[in-house]
XYZ file of N, CA, C and O in Angstrom:
332
model
N 123.813 -73.024 -14.399
C 124.722 -72.845 -13.276
C 126.123 -73.306 -13.688
O 126.295 -74.337 -14.308
N 127.118 -72.537 -13.318
C 128.505 -72.868 -13.635
C 129.005 -74.000 -12.757
O 128.554 -74.173 -11.621
N 129.940 -74.766 -13.275
C 130.557 -75.841 -12.502
C 131.417 -75.254 -11.391
O 131.999 -74.183 -11.540
N 131.502 -75.965 -10.273
C 132.395 -75.561 -9.182
C 133.762 -76.179 -9.423
O 133.869 -77.326 -9.822
N 134.803 -75.409 -9.158
C 136.177 -75.852 -9.322
C 136.915 -75.657 -8.009
O 136.513 -74.853 -7.170
N 137.993 -76.372 -7.819
C 138.819 -76.245 -6.623
C 140.237 -75.895 -7.055
O 140.808 -76.568 -7.911
N 140.789 -74.834 -6.488
C 142.184 -74.455 -6.753
C 143.055 -75.073 -5.659
O 142.765 -74.931 -4.476
N 144.089 -75.756 -6.057
C 145.031 -76.344 -5.106
C 146.281 -75.473 -5.089
O 146.941 -75.316 -6.112
N 146.573 -74.898 -3.937
C 147.675 -73.956 -3.797
C 148.613 -74.462 -2.705
O 148.368 -74.239 -1.520
N 149.669 -75.174 -3.053
C 150.587 -75.681 -2.033
C 151.283 -74.543 -1.282
O 151.622 -73.501 -1.859
N 151.508 -74.760 0.002
C 152.234 -73.809 0.838
C 152.893 -74.590 1.971
O 152.570 -75.747 2.197
N 153.808 -73.968 2.667
C 154.446 -74.609 3.813
C 153.922 -73.989 5.097
O 153.570 -72.807 5.135
N 153.866 -74.810 6.140
C 153.441 -74.348 7.455
C 154.175 -75.179 8.506
O 154.546 -76.331 8.244
N 154.352 -74.609 9.677
C 155.083 -75.288 10.748
C 154.348 -76.518 11.264
O 154.968 -77.501 11.652
N 152.996 -76.455 11.259
C 152.205 -77.563 11.782
C 150.759 -77.426 11.295
O 150.422 -76.502 10.562
N 149.908 -78.360 11.718
C 148.508 -78.379 11.282
C 147.757 -77.110 11.668
O 147.091 -76.506 10.817
N 147.830 -76.645 12.937
C 147.128 -75.397 13.266
C 147.597 -74.207 12.427
O 146.789 -73.363 12.029
N 148.882 -74.136 12.140
C 149.389 -73.037 11.306
C 148.856 -73.146 9.889
O 148.546 -72.131 9.252
N 148.728 -74.368 9.387
C 148.164 -74.571 8.048
C 146.704 -74.140 8.015
O 146.261 -73.493 7.063
N 145.935 -74.507 9.047
C 144.537 -74.079 9.119
C 144.435 -72.566 9.191
O 143.591 -71.962 8.540
N 145.288 -71.950 9.981
C 145.266 -70.498 10.128
C 145.565 -69.817 8.792
O 144.866 -68.887 8.392
N 146.603 -70.281 8.108
C 146.952 -69.702 6.809
C 145.801 -69.833 5.821
O 145.412 -68.864 5.167
N 145.241 -71.034 5.715
C 144.141 -71.266 4.770
C 142.926 -70.415 5.128
O 142.261 -69.865 4.246
N 142.625 -70.301 6.416
C 141.494 -69.482 6.847
C 141.697 -68.010 6.531
O 140.781 -67.326 6.071
N 142.899 -67.517 6.753
C 143.218 -66.127 6.444
C 143.110 -65.871 4.948
O 142.545 -64.856 4.512
N 143.629 -66.793 4.155
C 143.537 -66.666 2.705
C 142.077 -66.654 2.248
O 141.664 -65.816 1.449
N 141.277 -67.573 2.775
C 139.862 -67.654 2.394
C 139.111 -66.374 2.763
O 138.346 -65.839 1.961
N 139.318 -65.871 3.991
C 138.643 -64.636 4.414
C 139.067 -63.459 3.553
O 138.258 -62.590 3.239
N 140.340 -63.422 3.156
C 140.804 -62.288 2.349
C 140.177 -62.278 0.959
O 140.139 -61.239 0.308
N 139.677 -63.421 0.509
C 139.027 -63.514 -0.802
C 137.505 -63.584 -0.711
O 136.828 -63.714 -1.732
N 136.957 -63.484 0.485
C 135.517 -63.668 0.677
C 134.666 -62.585 0.019
O 133.462 -62.765 -0.139
N 135.276 -61.475 -0.391
C 134.515 -60.431 -1.090
C 134.160 -60.860 -2.519
O 133.286 -60.263 -3.140
N 134.811 -61.892 -3.032
C 134.520 -62.399 -4.374
C 133.352 -63.380 -4.309
O 133.406 -64.367 -3.561
N 132.308 -63.149 -5.072
C 131.128 -64.016 -5.019
C 131.428 -65.434 -5.512
O 130.710 -66.367 -5.162
N 132.483 -65.600 -6.279
C 132.837 -66.918 -6.803
C 133.499 -67.809 -5.752
O 133.603 -69.018 -5.932
N 133.964 -67.224 -4.664
C 134.698 -67.962 -3.629
C 133.737 -68.398 -2.524
O 132.901 -67.626 -2.068
N 133.862 -69.654 -2.099
C 133.057 -70.201 -0.997
C 133.994 -70.505 0.171
O 134.467 -71.629 0.326
N 134.310 -69.485 1.001
C 135.302 -69.672 2.051
C 134.913 -70.735 3.084
O 135.772 -71.377 3.674
N 133.628 -70.955 3.295
C 133.184 -71.939 4.275
C 133.602 -73.351 3.942
O 133.667 -74.213 4.814
N 133.900 -73.618 2.696
C 134.300 -74.955 2.259
C 135.818 -75.140 2.272
O 136.325 -76.137 1.765
N 136.550 -74.216 2.866
C 138.001 -74.296 2.886
C 138.474 -75.516 3.673
O 137.998 -75.773 4.778
N 139.407 -76.252 3.089
C 140.015 -77.413 3.749
C 141.529 -77.353 3.569
O 142.027 -76.652 2.699
N 142.232 -78.106 4.415
C 143.676 -78.269 4.257
C 143.990 -79.757 4.267
O 143.247 -80.565 4.827
N 145.095 -80.105 3.621
C 145.570 -81.484 3.618
C 147.087 -81.478 3.526
O 147.690 -80.503 3.089
N 147.673 -82.581 3.940
C 149.108 -82.763 3.745
C 149.320 -83.031 2.257
O 148.516 -83.729 1.626
N 150.372 -82.491 1.687
C 150.603 -82.615 0.249
C 150.578 -84.067 -0.223
O 150.030 -84.368 -1.277
N 151.142 -84.965 0.551
C 151.204 -86.367 0.151
C 149.936 -87.149 0.476
O 149.864 -88.343 0.203
N 148.940 -86.490 1.061
C 147.667 -87.140 1.391
C 146.520 -86.185 1.091
O 145.701 -85.878 1.959
N 146.434 -85.725 -0.148
C 145.447 -84.715 -0.504
C 144.011 -85.218 -0.438
O 143.074 -84.427 -0.416
N 143.823 -86.522 -0.381
C 142.478 -87.069 -0.245
C 141.945 -86.982 1.175
O 140.758 -87.179 1.414
N 142.821 -86.689 2.129
C 142.428 -86.551 3.533
C 142.406 -85.063 3.843
O 143.432 -84.457 4.116
N 141.223 -84.480 3.785
C 141.074 -83.030 3.957
C 140.480 -82.710 5.326
O 139.629 -83.426 5.821
N 140.924 -81.619 5.894
C 140.467 -81.157 7.201
C 139.825 -79.786 7.021
O 140.434 -78.871 6.474
N 138.598 -79.648 7.508
C 137.878 -78.383 7.394
C 138.568 -77.293 8.207
O 139.162 -77.564 9.243
N 138.438 -76.049 7.764
C 138.980 -74.896 8.474
C 137.868 -74.181 9.233
O 138.059 -73.751 10.363
N 136.678 -74.079 8.627
C 135.555 -73.366 9.236
C 134.430 -74.324 9.613
O 134.276 -75.385 9.008
N 133.629 -73.934 10.586
C 132.489 -74.723 11.053
C 131.488 -74.952 9.917
O 131.111 -76.077 9.641
N 131.001 -73.892 9.297
C 130.107 -73.913 8.127
C 128.741 -74.555 8.382
O 128.050 -74.942 7.447
N 128.313 -74.680 9.643
C 126.979 -75.230 9.923
C 125.901 -74.266 9.447
O 126.059 -73.052 9.532
N 124.775 -74.786 8.954
C 123.673 -73.929 8.514
C 123.070 -73.158 9.693
O 122.907 -73.703 10.784
N 122.743 -71.900 9.456
C 122.097 -71.041 10.452
C 120.787 -70.536 9.881
O 120.495 -70.719 8.698
N 120.002 -69.856 10.703
C 118.748 -69.269 10.242
C 119.011 -68.291 9.096
O 120.055 -67.658 9.029
N 118.053 -68.191 8.210
C 118.142 -67.231 7.118
C 119.057 -67.667 5.986
O 119.457 -66.848 5.176
N 119.431 -68.940 5.947
C 120.259 -69.433 4.861
C 121.739 -69.126 4.999
O 122.525 -69.449 4.121
N 122.132 -68.486 6.090
C 123.555 -68.186 6.307
C 124.247 -69.401 6.897
O 123.608 -70.368 7.281
N 125.572 -69.350 6.984
C 126.355 -70.453 7.524
C 127.357 -69.907 8.547
O 127.767 -68.750 8.470
N 127.753 -70.748 9.501
C 128.710 -70.332 10.531
C 130.080 -70.108 9.914
O 130.587 -70.948 9.165
N 130.699 -68.973 10.250
C 132.004 -68.619 9.706
C 133.133 -68.789 10.724
O 134.282 -68.474 10.416
N 132.803 -69.313 11.899
C 133.839 -69.498 12.916
C 134.683 -70.720 12.595
O 134.313 -71.567 11.800
N 135.820 -70.829 13.229
C 136.726 -71.959 13.025
C 136.054 -73.273 13.418
O 135.188 -73.299 14.293
N 136.462 -74.352 12.795
C 135.947 -75.678 13.110
C 136.216 -75.971 14.597
O 137.211 -75.509 15.144
N 135.290 -76.648 15.238
C 135.386 -77.004 16.667
C 135.526 -75.787 17.574
O 136.197 -75.829 18.607
N 134.879 -74.672 17.208
C 134.948 -73.453 18.017
C 134.170 -73.625 19.317
O 133.298 -74.481 19.441
N 134.492 -72.787 20.294
C 133.732 -72.716 21.540
C 132.608 -71.710 21.357
O 132.720 -70.777 20.575
N 131.522 -71.903 22.080
C 130.431 -70.940 22.044
C 129.528 -71.103 20.832
O 129.613 -72.087 20.085
N 128.676 -70.094 20.667
C 127.674 -70.124 19.603
C 128.290 -69.890 18.231
O 129.338 -69.253 18.087
N 127.598 -70.380 17.228
C 127.983 -70.120 15.842
C 127.739 -68.648 15.517
O 126.923 -67.991 16.169
N 128.437 -68.138 14.511
C 128.291 -66.748 14.082
C 128.111 -66.722 12.566
O 128.705 -67.510 11.851
N 127.304 -65.778 12.091
C 126.981 -65.703 10.668
C 127.791 -64.664 9.909
O 127.612 -64.509 8.718
N 128.697 -63.962 10.578
C 129.489 -62.993 9.833
C 130.918 -62.980 10.379
O 131.193 -63.339 11.516
N 131.835 -62.528 9.529
C 133.255 -62.510 9.872
C 133.500 -61.476 10.961
O 133.001 -60.359 10.902
N 134.263 -61.831 11.961
C 134.686 -60.888 13.001
C 136.078 -60.404 12.627
O 136.979 -61.188 12.444
N 136.235 -59.128 12.508
C 137.533 -58.576 12.103
C 138.245 -57.998 13.287
O 137.768 -57.602 14.232
């Protein structure tokens, strides 16, 4: 099994929700690549990279799938991206 790596890509955002939105959009746009694990997407302030905030719920669901909805979402978890 190959080692997992994390790419750190600095960007600017107006606030925390905008940063989460940007990171989530970026992760979903790359989700067609099997090497990418969008459910593990996190954001942090550049000067506090050790304090990471999840973007997606990522809770385990039946059949080995994971929830792809935003963290702290309302309603039931979902196993596929809603476009």
